[in-house]
Amino acid sequence: MDLYDVMRTTPAVREFTADPLPDETLRRILDNARFAPSGGNRQGTRVIVVRDPATRERLAELNKPGVRRYVAQIKAGQSPWNPLEAPAASEAEIEATEVPESFTKPVLTAAVVLVFVVDLGVVAALDQHLDRIGLISGASVYPLVWNTLLAARNEGFGGTITTMAVAQEPAVKELLGLPDQYAVAAVVPIGKPVRQLTKLRRVPVEELATRERFDGAPL
Ligand SMILES: Cc1cc2nc3c(=O)[nH]c(=O)nc-3n(C[C@H](O)[C@H](O)[C@H](O)COP(=O)(O)O)c2cc1C
């Protein structure tokens, strides 16, 4: 596929056919995705390739607490899991929130689930002394995650970056046998999409980019 076509038509895919994603194809996807950058080219990311149904069941289960807060906050009109604002919903309301199937089914039904983990011992975190949530270390892993989804699209597959299970990171680490200093960045179900969306809702360039300053003229 043309690069711009791939970039413009890679949606979050959550519904999959029963088609397999053979190791050979997965290897080709990762063999191209691995050229993503990382801070200082330290390449601290590892990808755990999960096919075992029992491990997927557990990952789906570990999504649930994160999803409950996510859904409860959306219902309360908030930006979910935002670090600047505490949940308006109470603990009891969050606990009682139902988990939509769309948050658990993808890891159960995808051809494969990739768990991206990163060695915190090699990430460069230039924002570590700032009085805000850390952002920069993620930039050493998410380019690879996104490259993987772009490559999957090029091979006729699709998936979604999911992060709900990361709220239960200690349990995910135990499940997958991760060494202490690794962090979980994303759980990515990948498979053959039931339908291929081609029109994604995104802000236009005029809203995305301004000249010289934040309040500058739109590009
Ligand atoms: C950092 C990040 C975390 C995300 N976490 C989840 C998630 O936990 N579960 C999920 O279903 N989708 C998750 N998504 C997918 C987004 O909801 C999706 O990319 C966005 O809504 C755009 O969807 P579209 O490409 O189909 O338009 C996440 C995406 C990103 C970039």
Short mmCIF file of C-alpha atoms and ligand atoms in Angstrom, two decimals:
data_model
loop_
_atom_site.label_atom_id
_atom_site.label_comp_id
_atom_site.label_asym_id
_atom_site.label_seq_id
_atom_site.Cartn_x
_atom_site.Cartn_y
_atom_site.Cartn_z
CA MET A 1 0.00 0.00 0.00
CA ASP A 2 0.97 3.62 -0.50
CA LEU A 3 2.38 5.09 2.75
CA TYR A 4 -0.14 7.95 2.92
CA ASP A 5 -3.02 5.52 2.32
CA VAL A 6 -1.80 3.38 5.22
CA MET A 7 -1.47 6.46 7.48
CA ARG A 8 -4.94 7.72 6.62
CA THR A 9 -6.73 4.37 6.92
CA THR A 10 -5.36 2.73 10.05
CA PRO A 11 -8.23 2.84 12.57
CA ALA A 12 -8.71 1.21 15.96
CA VAL A 13 -9.87 -2.29 14.97
CA ARG A 14 -11.75 -4.17 17.68
CA GLU A 15 -13.74 -6.74 15.70
CA PHE A 16 -11.91 -9.58 14.06
CA THR A 17 -12.68 -12.47 11.72
CA ALA A 18 -11.49 -15.97 12.59
CA ASP A 19 -8.54 -15.64 10.17
CA PRO A 20 -5.18 -16.45 11.74
CA LEU A 21 -2.17 -14.16 11.79
CA PRO A 22 0.65 -16.63 11.12
CA ASP A 23 4.01 -16.18 12.84
CA GLU A 24 5.59 -15.62 9.43
CA THR A 25 3.38 -12.56 8.76
CA LEU A 26 3.81 -11.32 12.31
CA ARG A 27 7.54 -11.61 11.92
CA ARG A 28 7.41 -9.50 8.74
CA ILE A 29 5.27 -6.89 10.51
CA LEU A 30 7.74 -6.63 13.41
CA ASP A 31 10.74 -6.82 11.10
CA ASN A 32 9.55 -3.57 9.49
CA ALA A 33 8.13 -1.96 12.63
CA ARG A 34 11.45 -2.35 14.48
CA PHE A 35 12.92 0.60 12.58
CA ALA A 36 10.94 2.94 14.86
CA PRO A 37 13.04 5.41 16.86
CA SER A 38 13.67 5.40 20.62
CA GLY A 39 15.47 7.88 22.88
CA GLY A 40 19.23 7.57 22.25
CA ASN A 41 18.40 4.53 20.10
CA ARG A 42 18.44 2.46 23.31
CA GLN A 43 15.69 0.15 21.96
CA GLY A 44 14.42 -0.90 25.38
CA THR A 45 11.11 -2.28 24.10
CA ARG A 46 10.22 -5.97 24.08
CA VAL A 47 7.13 -7.49 22.51
CA ILE A 48 5.41 -10.44 24.19
CA VAL A 49 3.44 -12.43 21.60
CA VAL A 50 0.41 -13.89 23.38
CA ARG A 51 -1.70 -16.60 21.76
CA ASP A 52 -2.58 -18.69 24.84
CA PRO A 53 -6.35 -18.41 25.60
CA ALA A 54 -5.80 -18.54 29.38
CA THR A 55 -3.40 -15.59 29.28
CA ARG A 56 -5.85 -13.63 27.12
CA GLU A 57 -8.70 -14.39 29.57
CA ARG A 58 -6.58 -12.98 32.37
CA LEU A 59 -5.64 -9.88 30.33
CA ALA A 60 -9.35 -9.30 29.58
CA GLU A 61 -10.10 -9.61 33.29
CA LEU A 62 -7.30 -7.19 34.16
CA ASN A 63 -8.85 -4.61 31.81
CA LYS A 64 -11.98 -4.39 33.91
CA PRO A 65 -11.04 -2.07 36.82
CA GLY A 66 -9.56 0.46 34.38
CA VAL A 67 -12.60 0.26 32.13
CA ARG A 68 -15.04 0.78 35.03
CA ARG A 69 -13.43 4.10 35.94
CA TYR A 70 -13.13 5.04 32.24
CA VAL A 71 -16.82 4.43 31.56
CA ALA A 72 -18.01 5.99 34.85
CA GLN A 73 -16.05 9.16 34.15
CA ILE A 74 -17.39 9.44 30.60
CA LYS A 75 -20.92 9.09 32.01
CA ALA A 76 -20.07 11.89 34.47
CA GLY A 77 -18.99 14.11 31.56
CA GLN A 78 -15.27 13.91 32.37
CA SER A 79 -12.18 13.20 30.34
CA PRO A 80 -11.51 9.67 31.61
CA TRP A 81 -8.34 8.83 33.55
CA ASN A 82 -7.16 12.41 33.19
CA PRO A 83 -4.36 13.18 35.69
CA LEU A 84 -5.51 16.79 36.26
CA GLU A 85 -8.98 15.92 37.50
CA ALA A 86 -10.14 13.40 40.12
CA PRO A 87 -13.10 11.19 39.17
CA ALA A 88 -16.49 12.83 39.80
CA ALA A 89 -17.96 9.33 40.20
CA SER A 90 -17.59 7.74 43.64
CA GLU A 91 -15.64 4.52 44.28
CA ALA A 92 -18.96 2.71 44.70
CA GLU A 93 -20.30 4.08 41.41
CA ILE A 94 -17.11 3.06 39.61
CA GLU A 95 -17.25 -0.41 41.18
CA ALA A 96 -20.88 -0.81 40.03
CA THR A 97 -20.16 0.28 36.43
CA GLU A 98 -20.68 -2.39 33.80
CA VAL A 99 -17.81 -3.27 31.50
CA PRO A 100 -18.83 -3.06 27.81
CA GLU A 101 -17.84 -6.13 25.82
CA SER A 102 -15.90 -3.94 23.38
CA PHE A 103 -13.20 -3.58 26.08
CA THR A 104 -12.73 -7.29 26.77
CA LYS A 105 -13.68 -9.08 23.54
CA PRO A 106 -10.78 -7.85 21.34
CA VAL A 107 -8.06 -9.58 23.41
CA LEU A 108 -10.13 -12.77 23.42
CA THR A 109 -10.97 -12.83 19.71
CA ALA A 110 -7.92 -11.31 17.99
CA ALA A 111 -5.61 -13.66 16.12
CA VAL A 112 -2.79 -12.58 18.43
CA VAL A 113 -2.22 -10.16 21.30
CA LEU A 114 1.03 -8.21 21.45
CA VAL A 115 2.09 -6.79 24.80
CA PHE A 116 4.64 -4.00 24.45
CA VAL A 117 6.88 -3.57 27.48
CA VAL A 118 9.77 -1.19 27.98
CA ASP A 119 12.90 -1.32 30.13
CA LEU A 120 12.75 1.76 32.37
CA GLY A 121 16.47 1.27 32.89
CA VAL A 122 17.19 2.62 29.41
CA VAL A 123 14.45 5.19 28.66
CA ALA A 124 15.47 8.84 28.49
CA ALA A 125 12.94 10.84 30.55
CA LEU A 126 13.81 14.50 30.11
CA ASP A 127 10.63 15.52 31.92
CA GLN A 128 11.31 13.54 35.09
CA HIS A 129 11.89 16.63 37.25
CA LEU A 130 8.89 18.57 36.04
CA ASP A 131 5.81 19.02 38.17
CA ARG A 132 3.54 17.10 35.80
CA ILE A 133 2.81 13.59 34.64
CA GLY A 134 5.69 11.94 32.75
CA LEU A 135 5.35 11.91 28.97
CA ILE A 136 8.73 11.64 27.32
CA SER A 137 9.63 8.05 28.25
CA GLY A 138 6.54 6.86 26.37
CA ALA A 139 8.09 8.28 23.24
CA SER A 140 10.69 5.49 23.44
CA VAL A 141 8.05 2.82 22.95
CA TYR A 142 4.91 4.16 21.21
CA PRO A 143 6.56 4.85 17.84
CA LEU A 144 7.25 1.09 17.66
CA VAL A 145 3.68 0.28 18.72
CA TRP A 146 2.26 2.53 16.01
CA ASN A 147 4.72 1.27 13.39
CA THR A 148 3.45 -2.22 14.20
CA LEU A 149 -0.15 -1.21 13.52
CA LEU A 150 0.83 0.57 10.30
CA ALA A 151 2.70 -2.53 9.14
CA ALA A 152 -0.25 -4.71 10.15
CA ARG A 153 -2.54 -2.51 8.02
CA ASN A 154 -0.15 -2.94 5.11
CA GLU A 155 -0.51 -6.73 5.53
CA GLY A 156 -4.34 -6.54 5.67
CA PHE A 157 -4.56 -6.78 9.46
CA GLY A 158 -5.63 -4.32 12.13
CA GLY A 159 -5.68 -3.80 15.87
CA THR A 160 -5.92 -1.30 18.69
CA ILE A 161 -3.55 0.22 21.18
CA THR A 162 -5.17 -0.61 24.51
CA THR A 163 -4.00 0.56 27.90
CA MET A 164 -6.76 -0.40 30.35
CA ALA A 165 -4.79 -3.36 31.73
CA VAL A 166 -1.87 -1.08 32.58
CA ALA A 167 -3.85 0.22 35.57
CA GLN A 168 -3.26 -3.33 36.92
CA GLU A 169 0.40 -3.38 35.89
CA PRO A 170 1.76 -5.46 38.81
CA ALA A 171 -0.64 -8.29 37.92
CA VAL A 172 0.22 -8.03 34.20
CA LYS A 173 3.92 -8.20 35.05
CA GLU A 174 3.40 -11.29 37.16
CA LEU A 175 1.26 -12.90 34.44
CA LEU A 176 3.94 -12.40 31.79
CA GLY A 177 7.02 -12.85 33.99
CA LEU A 178 8.36 -9.34 33.43
CA PRO A 179 11.53 -8.26 35.23
CA ASP A 180 11.02 -5.53 37.84
CA GLN A 181 12.25 -2.58 35.87
CA TYR A 182 10.01 -3.17 32.86
CA ALA A 183 6.81 -1.15 32.42
CA VAL A 184 3.80 -2.22 30.37
CA ALA A 185 3.11 0.28 27.58
CA ALA A 186 0.28 -1.31 25.60
CA VAL A 187 -1.74 -4.45 25.03
CA VAL A 188 -2.46 -4.68 21.31
CA PRO A 189 -4.92 -7.23 19.89
CA ILE A 190 -4.32 -7.77 16.17
CA GLY A 191 -6.32 -9.73 13.62
CA LYS A 192 -8.16 -9.52 10.32
CA PRO A 193 -10.74 -6.69 10.56
CA VAL A 194 -14.40 -7.63 10.09
CA ARG A 195 -14.76 -4.38 8.12
CA GLN A 196 -12.21 -1.88 6.91
CA LEU A 197 -12.96 1.73 7.85
CA THR A 198 -11.36 4.20 5.50
CA LYS A 199 -12.60 7.55 6.79
CA LEU A 200 -11.20 8.53 10.18
CA ARG A 201 -12.46 11.51 12.19
CA ARG A 202 -9.45 13.75 12.88
CA VAL A 203 -8.96 17.49 13.32
CA PRO A 204 -7.84 19.34 10.18
CA VAL A 205 -4.29 20.71 9.86
CA GLU A 206 -5.55 24.27 10.55
CA GLU A 207 -6.58 23.14 14.05
CA LEU A 208 -3.50 21.01 14.53
CA ALA A 209 -0.70 23.41 13.64
CA THR A 210 -0.08 27.12 14.22
CA ARG A 211 2.77 29.31 13.10
CA GLU A 212 5.55 30.25 15.52
CA ARG A 213 3.43 30.29 18.72
CA PHE A 214 0.54 28.40 20.32
CA ASP A 215 -1.71 31.37 19.52
CA GLY A 216 -0.16 31.88 16.09
CA ALA A 217 -2.00 31.81 12.79
CA PRO A 218 -3.17 28.39 11.58
CA LEU A 219 -0.77 26.77 9.17
C1 LIG B 1 -2.61 5.82 24.17
C2 LIG B 1 -3.85 5.15 23.67
C3 LIG B 1 -4.58 4.34 24.53
C4 LIG B 1 -5.73 3.68 24.09
N1 LIG B 1 -6.39 2.83 24.93
C5 LIG B 1 -7.44 2.13 24.47
C6 LIG B 1 -8.05 1.12 25.27
O1 LIG B 1 -7.62 0.85 26.39
N2 LIG B 1 -9.10 0.43 24.76
C7 LIG B 1 -9.57 0.70 23.50
O2 LIG B 1 -10.54 0.04 23.08
N3 LIG B 1 -9.01 1.63 22.71
C8 LIG B 1 -7.95 2.34 23.16
N4 LIG B 1 -7.33 3.25 22.34
C9 LIG B 1 -7.82 3.45 20.97
C10 LIG B 1 -8.45 4.83 20.75
O3 LIG B 1 -9.71 4.85 21.38
C11 LIG B 1 -8.54 5.07 19.25
O4 LIG B 1 -7.25 5.09 18.74
C12 LIG B 1 -9.23 6.38 18.93
O5 LIG B 1 -10.54 6.40 19.44
C13 LIG B 1 -9.28 6.61 17.41
O6 LIG B 1 -10.01 5.56 16.83
P1 LIG B 1 -10.14 5.46 15.23
O7 LIG B 1 -8.75 5.38 14.69
O8 LIG B 1 -10.93 4.21 14.95
O9 LIG B 1 -10.83 6.70 14.76
C14 LIG B 1 -6.18 3.90 22.76
C15 LIG B 1 -5.43 4.70 21.89
C16 LIG B 1 -4.27 5.29 22.33
C17 LIG B 1 -3.45 6.12 21.34
#
